[in-house]
């Protein structure tokens, strides 16, 4: 790397891999690539070398909208006092045998 | 199988193994030198595919010859004059453009060649052809992609890719020249006629070069000799590095 080389950011991509048919894609990591086609090839080379996947998704990290740490109080805390949203809140009557 | 046929098959398997091993070694030189971590892993994957291919060809040659040699003695126990790889595989890796243009020219040959080899009437060669074809199909996707990126990229990357194409062009003719043992095997249905693959190869290379805004070099010169063990000065240095451990500690295993 010399001073002559222009420095610019190669875009970051997030990689999601489905390990088996029927399972969900899971986030496995990220990588740098010039475009989505190259990101897909690099994902294959970096993350599926040991036969980990049957399907790969790549998405530009900058296209992901993420919740912020500061949103925690308003996003999640209100759920703490709403136990009726969980199935376990409800008693199953003895008469119900199949649920 | 007659002695002549089995010695042809042995020589042929070793030649194809040499092509794969030497190119694999050149690609492996990028490990710790590649432009990015992602590209380094990708190059290493391709290198390992080639080295794995060499092992299969050498293993087959050893089984056919049954003279006590194994894949390691074939890879590490020979000097330049008995290596029979095509010259294009041994040229120094050069810059990244050179590596990728070479890879593209070789991959574009390997895909139709291995597809034809998969149809061999010799079961082991057919099986190797089938396995290697899947690998080379991916290699070609990558190397074609890079040739387009570099050729149609910046002025600098275009110039480097064109320079690489100009330097490599004269070494591509050898890809289509069967040696004597191979020609006999082709007649027997054991392998494909590599000479017949040239028109398709040229057409594919021309299409990619066109998209990459690269010019097909003129057929002004060509050089051959790899199959006869007549190599460039570069092969000796490659072997010296690759074979060092087995030369210093013969038979060493881990």
XYZ file of C-alpha atoms in Angstrom:
353
model
C 0.000 0.000 0.000
C 1.542 3.291 -1.084
C 0.544 6.897 -0.649
C -0.492 6.905 -4.298
C -3.408 4.553 -3.720
C -6.719 6.295 -3.184
C -8.247 5.210 0.068
C -11.911 4.498 -0.043
C -14.272 2.316 1.872
C -15.141 -1.002 0.320
C -18.780 -1.560 1.300
C -19.566 -3.890 4.182
C -22.067 -6.706 3.719
C -23.843 -8.862 6.281
C -24.011 -12.572 5.511
C -26.892 -14.903 6.316
C -26.684 -18.630 5.728
C -29.305 -21.336 5.789
C -27.587 -24.503 6.892
C -30.372 -26.925 6.003
C -33.566 -26.873 4.054
C -36.433 -25.936 6.317
C -34.298 -23.898 8.709
C -34.089 -20.130 8.836
C -31.224 -18.107 7.469
C -28.919 -17.120 10.317
C -26.555 -14.220 10.558
C -23.017 -15.594 10.423
C -20.855 -12.504 10.019
C -19.862 -9.782 7.613
C -17.370 -9.092 4.856
C -16.183 -6.358 2.514
C -17.022 -6.522 -1.177
C -17.346 -4.163 -4.124
C -20.898 -5.197 -4.946
C -23.545 -7.755 -4.088
C -22.413 -10.292 -6.673
C -18.872 -10.270 -5.289
C -20.241 -10.336 -1.748
C -22.122 -13.528 -2.561
C -18.983 -15.181 -3.933
C -16.865 -14.071 -0.986
C -19.567 -15.303 1.406
C -19.323 -18.689 -0.253
C -15.544 -18.692 0.129
C -15.340 -17.268 3.629
C -18.349 -18.799 5.371
C -19.230 -22.086 3.643
C -15.850 -23.784 3.344
C -16.912 -26.737 5.444
C -20.264 -27.353 3.834
C -22.197 -25.092 6.186
C -24.889 -23.927 3.847
C -27.465 -24.521 1.176
C -28.467 -20.903 0.707
C -26.757 -17.549 1.232
C -28.197 -14.070 1.605
C -26.025 -10.982 1.562
C -27.232 -7.486 2.318
C -25.396 -4.204 2.550
C -24.846 -3.405 6.201
C -25.870 0.182 5.517
C -29.291 -1.052 4.345
C -30.038 -2.602 7.705
C -32.080 -0.406 10.006
C -31.222 -1.314 13.575
C -32.878 -0.439 16.841
C -30.732 1.701 19.107
C -29.579 0.994 22.611
C -31.263 4.202 23.732
C -34.610 2.960 22.418
C -34.553 0.140 24.958
C -36.727 1.800 27.549
C -39.534 2.700 25.167
C -39.231 -0.379 22.944
C -38.988 -3.248 25.371
C -39.696 -2.255 28.959
C -43.471 -1.830 28.458
C -43.701 -5.562 27.616
C -42.453 -6.532 31.073
C -45.826 -5.908 32.709
C -47.966 -7.586 30.060
C -47.681 -11.242 31.016
C -51.010 -12.008 29.316
C -49.170 -11.882 25.991
C -47.530 -15.189 26.907
C -49.420 -18.439 26.450
C -48.222 -19.580 29.859
C -50.304 -16.826 31.465
C -53.496 -18.761 30.798
C -54.706 -21.747 32.782
C -55.851 -24.595 30.620
C -59.224 -25.947 31.824
C -59.151 -29.650 32.649
C -61.857 -30.312 30.068
C -59.540 -29.253 27.272
C -57.510 -32.249 26.286
C -56.157 -31.144 22.936
C -54.563 -27.739 22.746
C -4.340 -53.228 -20.049
C -1.142 -53.536 -22.031
C 2.095 -52.130 -20.664
C 2.134 -49.394 -23.291
C -1.390 -48.313 -22.461
C -0.722 -48.276 -18.734
C 2.464 -46.268 -19.133
C 0.545 -43.805 -21.327
C -2.137 -43.544 -18.660
C 0.466 -43.026 -15.949
C 2.258 -40.293 -17.927
C -1.045 -38.626 -18.707
C -2.243 -38.649 -15.098
C 1.066 -37.203 -13.957
C 0.904 -34.461 -16.600
C -2.590 -33.428 -15.516
C -1.498 -33.660 -11.882
C 1.516 -31.442 -12.620
C -0.725 -28.820 -14.243
C -2.901 -28.743 -11.134
C -0.095 -28.857 -8.562
C 2.024 -26.120 -10.088
C -0.884 -23.735 -10.575
C -2.098 -24.543 -7.054
C 1.340 -23.685 -5.690
C 1.362 -20.375 -7.571
C -2.060 -19.493 -6.198
C -1.040 -20.467 -2.687
C 1.729 -17.850 -2.880
C -1.006 -15.232 -2.436
C -1.712 -16.415 1.083
C -0.594 -13.541 3.342
C -0.135 -11.336 0.244
C -3.673 -10.954 -1.127
C -5.386 -7.574 -1.489
C -8.036 -8.387 1.117
C -8.857 -11.069 3.646
C -11.864 -12.183 1.608
C -9.850 -12.485 -1.594
C -7.106 -14.333 0.220
C -9.487 -17.039 1.410
C -11.029 -17.258 -2.039
C -7.606 -17.682 -3.673
C -6.598 -20.232 -1.061
C -9.780 -22.196 -1.772
C -8.968 -22.292 -5.463
C -5.373 -23.255 -4.674
C -6.552 -26.120 -2.483
C -8.940 -27.331 -5.169
C -5.992 -27.580 -7.550
C -3.735 -29.293 -5.045
C -6.513 -31.758 -4.222
C -6.888 -32.426 -7.922
C -3.151 -33.080 -8.212
C -3.407 -35.621 -5.394
C -6.148 -37.488 -7.232
C -4.213 -37.582 -10.511
C -0.969 -38.598 -8.799
C -2.746 -41.230 -6.736
C -4.195 -42.658 -9.907
C -0.813 -42.608 -11.633
C 0.748 -44.396 -8.652
C -1.988 -47.043 -8.667
C -1.583 -47.611 -12.409
C 2.227 -47.723 -12.271
C 2.303 -49.852 -9.088
C 6.060 -49.315 -8.835
C 6.255 -48.242 -5.204
C 5.811 -44.516 -5.796
C 2.988 -42.626 -4.106
C 1.493 -39.163 -4.550
C 4.150 -37.576 -2.328
C 7.142 -39.068 -4.102
C 5.639 -38.023 -7.420
C 5.091 -34.451 -6.209
C 8.267 -33.958 -4.203
C 10.758 -36.399 -5.689
C 11.140 -35.094 -9.230
C 13.157 -32.287 -10.769
C 12.194 -29.787 -13.457
C 12.968 -31.964 -16.465
C 10.501 -34.629 -15.363
C 7.712 -32.205 -14.524
C 5.367 -32.091 -17.492
C 3.019 -29.228 -16.616
C 2.084 -26.712 -19.285
C 4.202 -23.577 -19.074
C 1.302 -21.207 -18.427
C 0.851 -22.755 -14.978
C 4.400 -22.108 -13.783
C 4.769 -18.424 -14.718
C 5.321 -16.296 -11.596
C 2.123 -15.026 -10.055
C 2.895 -11.450 -11.104
C 0.470 -8.791 -9.982
C -3.129 -9.530 -9.121
C -4.259 -8.836 -12.695
C -1.756 -11.344 -14.048
C -2.920 -13.999 -11.599
C -6.580 -13.482 -12.458
C -6.151 -13.254 -16.231
C -4.065 -16.433 -16.188
C -6.673 -18.103 -14.009
C -9.424 -17.075 -16.382
C -7.590 -18.377 -19.458
C -6.916 -21.695 -17.712
C -10.395 -22.000 -16.156
C -12.040 -21.305 -19.504
C -10.065 -24.254 -20.847
C -10.587 -26.495 -17.818
C -14.366 -26.325 -17.785
C -14.954 -27.887 -21.216
C -11.898 -30.127 -20.820
C -13.036 -31.598 -17.500
C -16.566 -32.000 -18.819
C -15.096 -34.094 -21.621
C -12.844 -35.994 -19.195
C -15.933 -36.875 -17.139
C -17.028 -38.872 -20.183
C -13.846 -40.961 -20.199
C -14.168 -44.732 -20.471
C -11.525 -44.968 -17.733
C -13.579 -44.851 -14.498
C -11.081 -43.048 -12.240
C -10.348 -40.295 -14.750
C -14.076 -39.898 -15.330
C -14.680 -39.549 -11.583
C -11.885 -36.979 -11.190
C -13.259 -35.076 -14.174
C -16.711 -34.962 -12.669
C -15.522 -33.737 -9.266
C -13.078 -31.195 -10.671
C -15.628 -29.847 -13.138
C -17.798 -28.528 -10.299
C -14.794 -26.784 -8.779
C -13.629 -25.276 -12.044
C -17.117 -24.046 -12.868
C -16.897 -21.916 -9.732
C -13.298 -20.899 -10.428
C -14.363 -19.669 -13.850
C -17.238 -17.674 -12.427
C -14.794 -15.897 -10.139
C -11.950 -15.379 -12.593
C -14.293 -14.187 -15.354
C -15.823 -11.756 -12.892
C -12.381 -10.401 -12.004
C -11.293 -10.046 -15.623
C -14.392 -7.961 -16.264
C -13.825 -5.860 -13.151
C -10.169 -5.232 -13.880
C -10.536 -4.718 -17.621
C -13.515 -2.434 -17.287
C -12.311 -0.832 -14.058
C -9.816 2.002 -13.756
C -7.231 2.938 -16.366
C -4.593 1.347 -14.137
C -6.449 -1.955 -13.720
C -7.295 -2.027 -17.427
C -3.650 -1.505 -18.398
C -2.472 -4.198 -16.021
C -5.073 -6.698 -17.242
C -4.199 -5.957 -20.882
C -0.501 -6.305 -20.166
C -1.171 -9.650 -18.490
C -3.205 -10.854 -21.462
C -0.434 -9.801 -23.859
C 2.211 -11.602 -21.788
C 0.136 -14.756 -21.403
C -1.282 -15.131 -24.855
C 1.656 -16.975 -26.378
C 1.455 -19.574 -23.617
C -2.164 -20.472 -24.358
C -1.465 -22.340 -27.596
C 0.078 -25.166 -25.554
C -3.263 -25.761 -23.839
C -4.525 -27.283 -27.068
C -1.577 -29.465 -28.003
C -1.902 -33.120 -27.013
C 1.352 -34.953 -26.362
C 2.029 -38.374 -27.874
C 0.682 -40.520 -25.011
C -2.391 -38.323 -24.760
C -3.112 -38.621 -28.463
C -3.048 -42.413 -28.169
C -5.390 -42.278 -25.165
C -7.747 -40.009 -27.090
C -7.970 -42.581 -29.853
C -8.843 -45.186 -27.227
C -11.646 -43.049 -25.755
C -9.760 -42.547 -22.495
C -9.607 -38.811 -22.824
C -10.867 -35.868 -24.787
C -9.194 -34.252 -27.757
C -7.935 -30.999 -26.279
C -7.211 -29.577 -29.709
C -10.921 -29.670 -30.501
C -11.689 -27.371 -27.568
C -9.882 -24.368 -29.003
C -12.712 -22.778 -31.013
C -15.099 -22.818 -28.043
C -12.382 -21.522 -25.712
C -11.475 -18.717 -28.057
C -15.094 -17.730 -28.448
C -15.617 -17.589 -24.676
C -12.413 -15.681 -24.044
C -13.300 -13.218 -26.808
C -16.765 -12.641 -25.324
C -15.363 -11.943 -21.843
C -12.534 -9.774 -23.153
C -15.082 -7.818 -25.141
C -17.154 -7.131 -22.030
C -13.977 -6.262 -20.157
C -12.917 -3.829 -22.920
C -9.756 -5.871 -23.367
C -8.183 -6.576 -26.727
C -7.492 -10.153 -27.802
C -3.730 -10.241 -28.388
C -2.453 -11.206 -31.812
C -1.262 -14.748 -32.382
C 2.191 -13.391 -33.086
C 4.228 -15.818 -31.022
C 3.776 -18.959 -28.998
C 5.955 -21.067 -26.789
C 5.786 -24.722 -25.822
C 7.825 -27.335 -24.036
C 6.143 -28.109 -20.731
C 5.007 -31.596 -21.710
C 8.589 -32.403 -22.756
C 10.001 -31.174 -19.473
C 11.485 -28.074 -21.115
C 10.473 -25.319 -18.726
C 10.904 -21.631 -18.084
C 13.568 -20.612 -15.601
C 10.824 -20.048 -13.029
C 9.896 -23.659 -12.348
C 13.138 -24.541 -10.594
C 12.610 -21.822 -7.984
C 9.025 -22.922 -7.443
C 10.097 -26.539 -6.918
C 12.947 -25.516 -4.636
C 10.481 -23.855 -2.315
C 7.716 -26.431 -2.644
C 9.969 -29.469 -2.249
C 12.339 -28.111 0.375
C 10.934 -30.053 3.316
C 10.909 -33.413 1.571
C 14.380 -32.787 0.165
C 15.789 -31.912 3.582
C 13.905 -34.640 5.450
C 13.084 -37.361 2.927
C 9.981 -39.334 3.781
C 9.068 -37.014 6.672
C 5.431 -37.232 7.702
C 3.207 -35.479 10.180
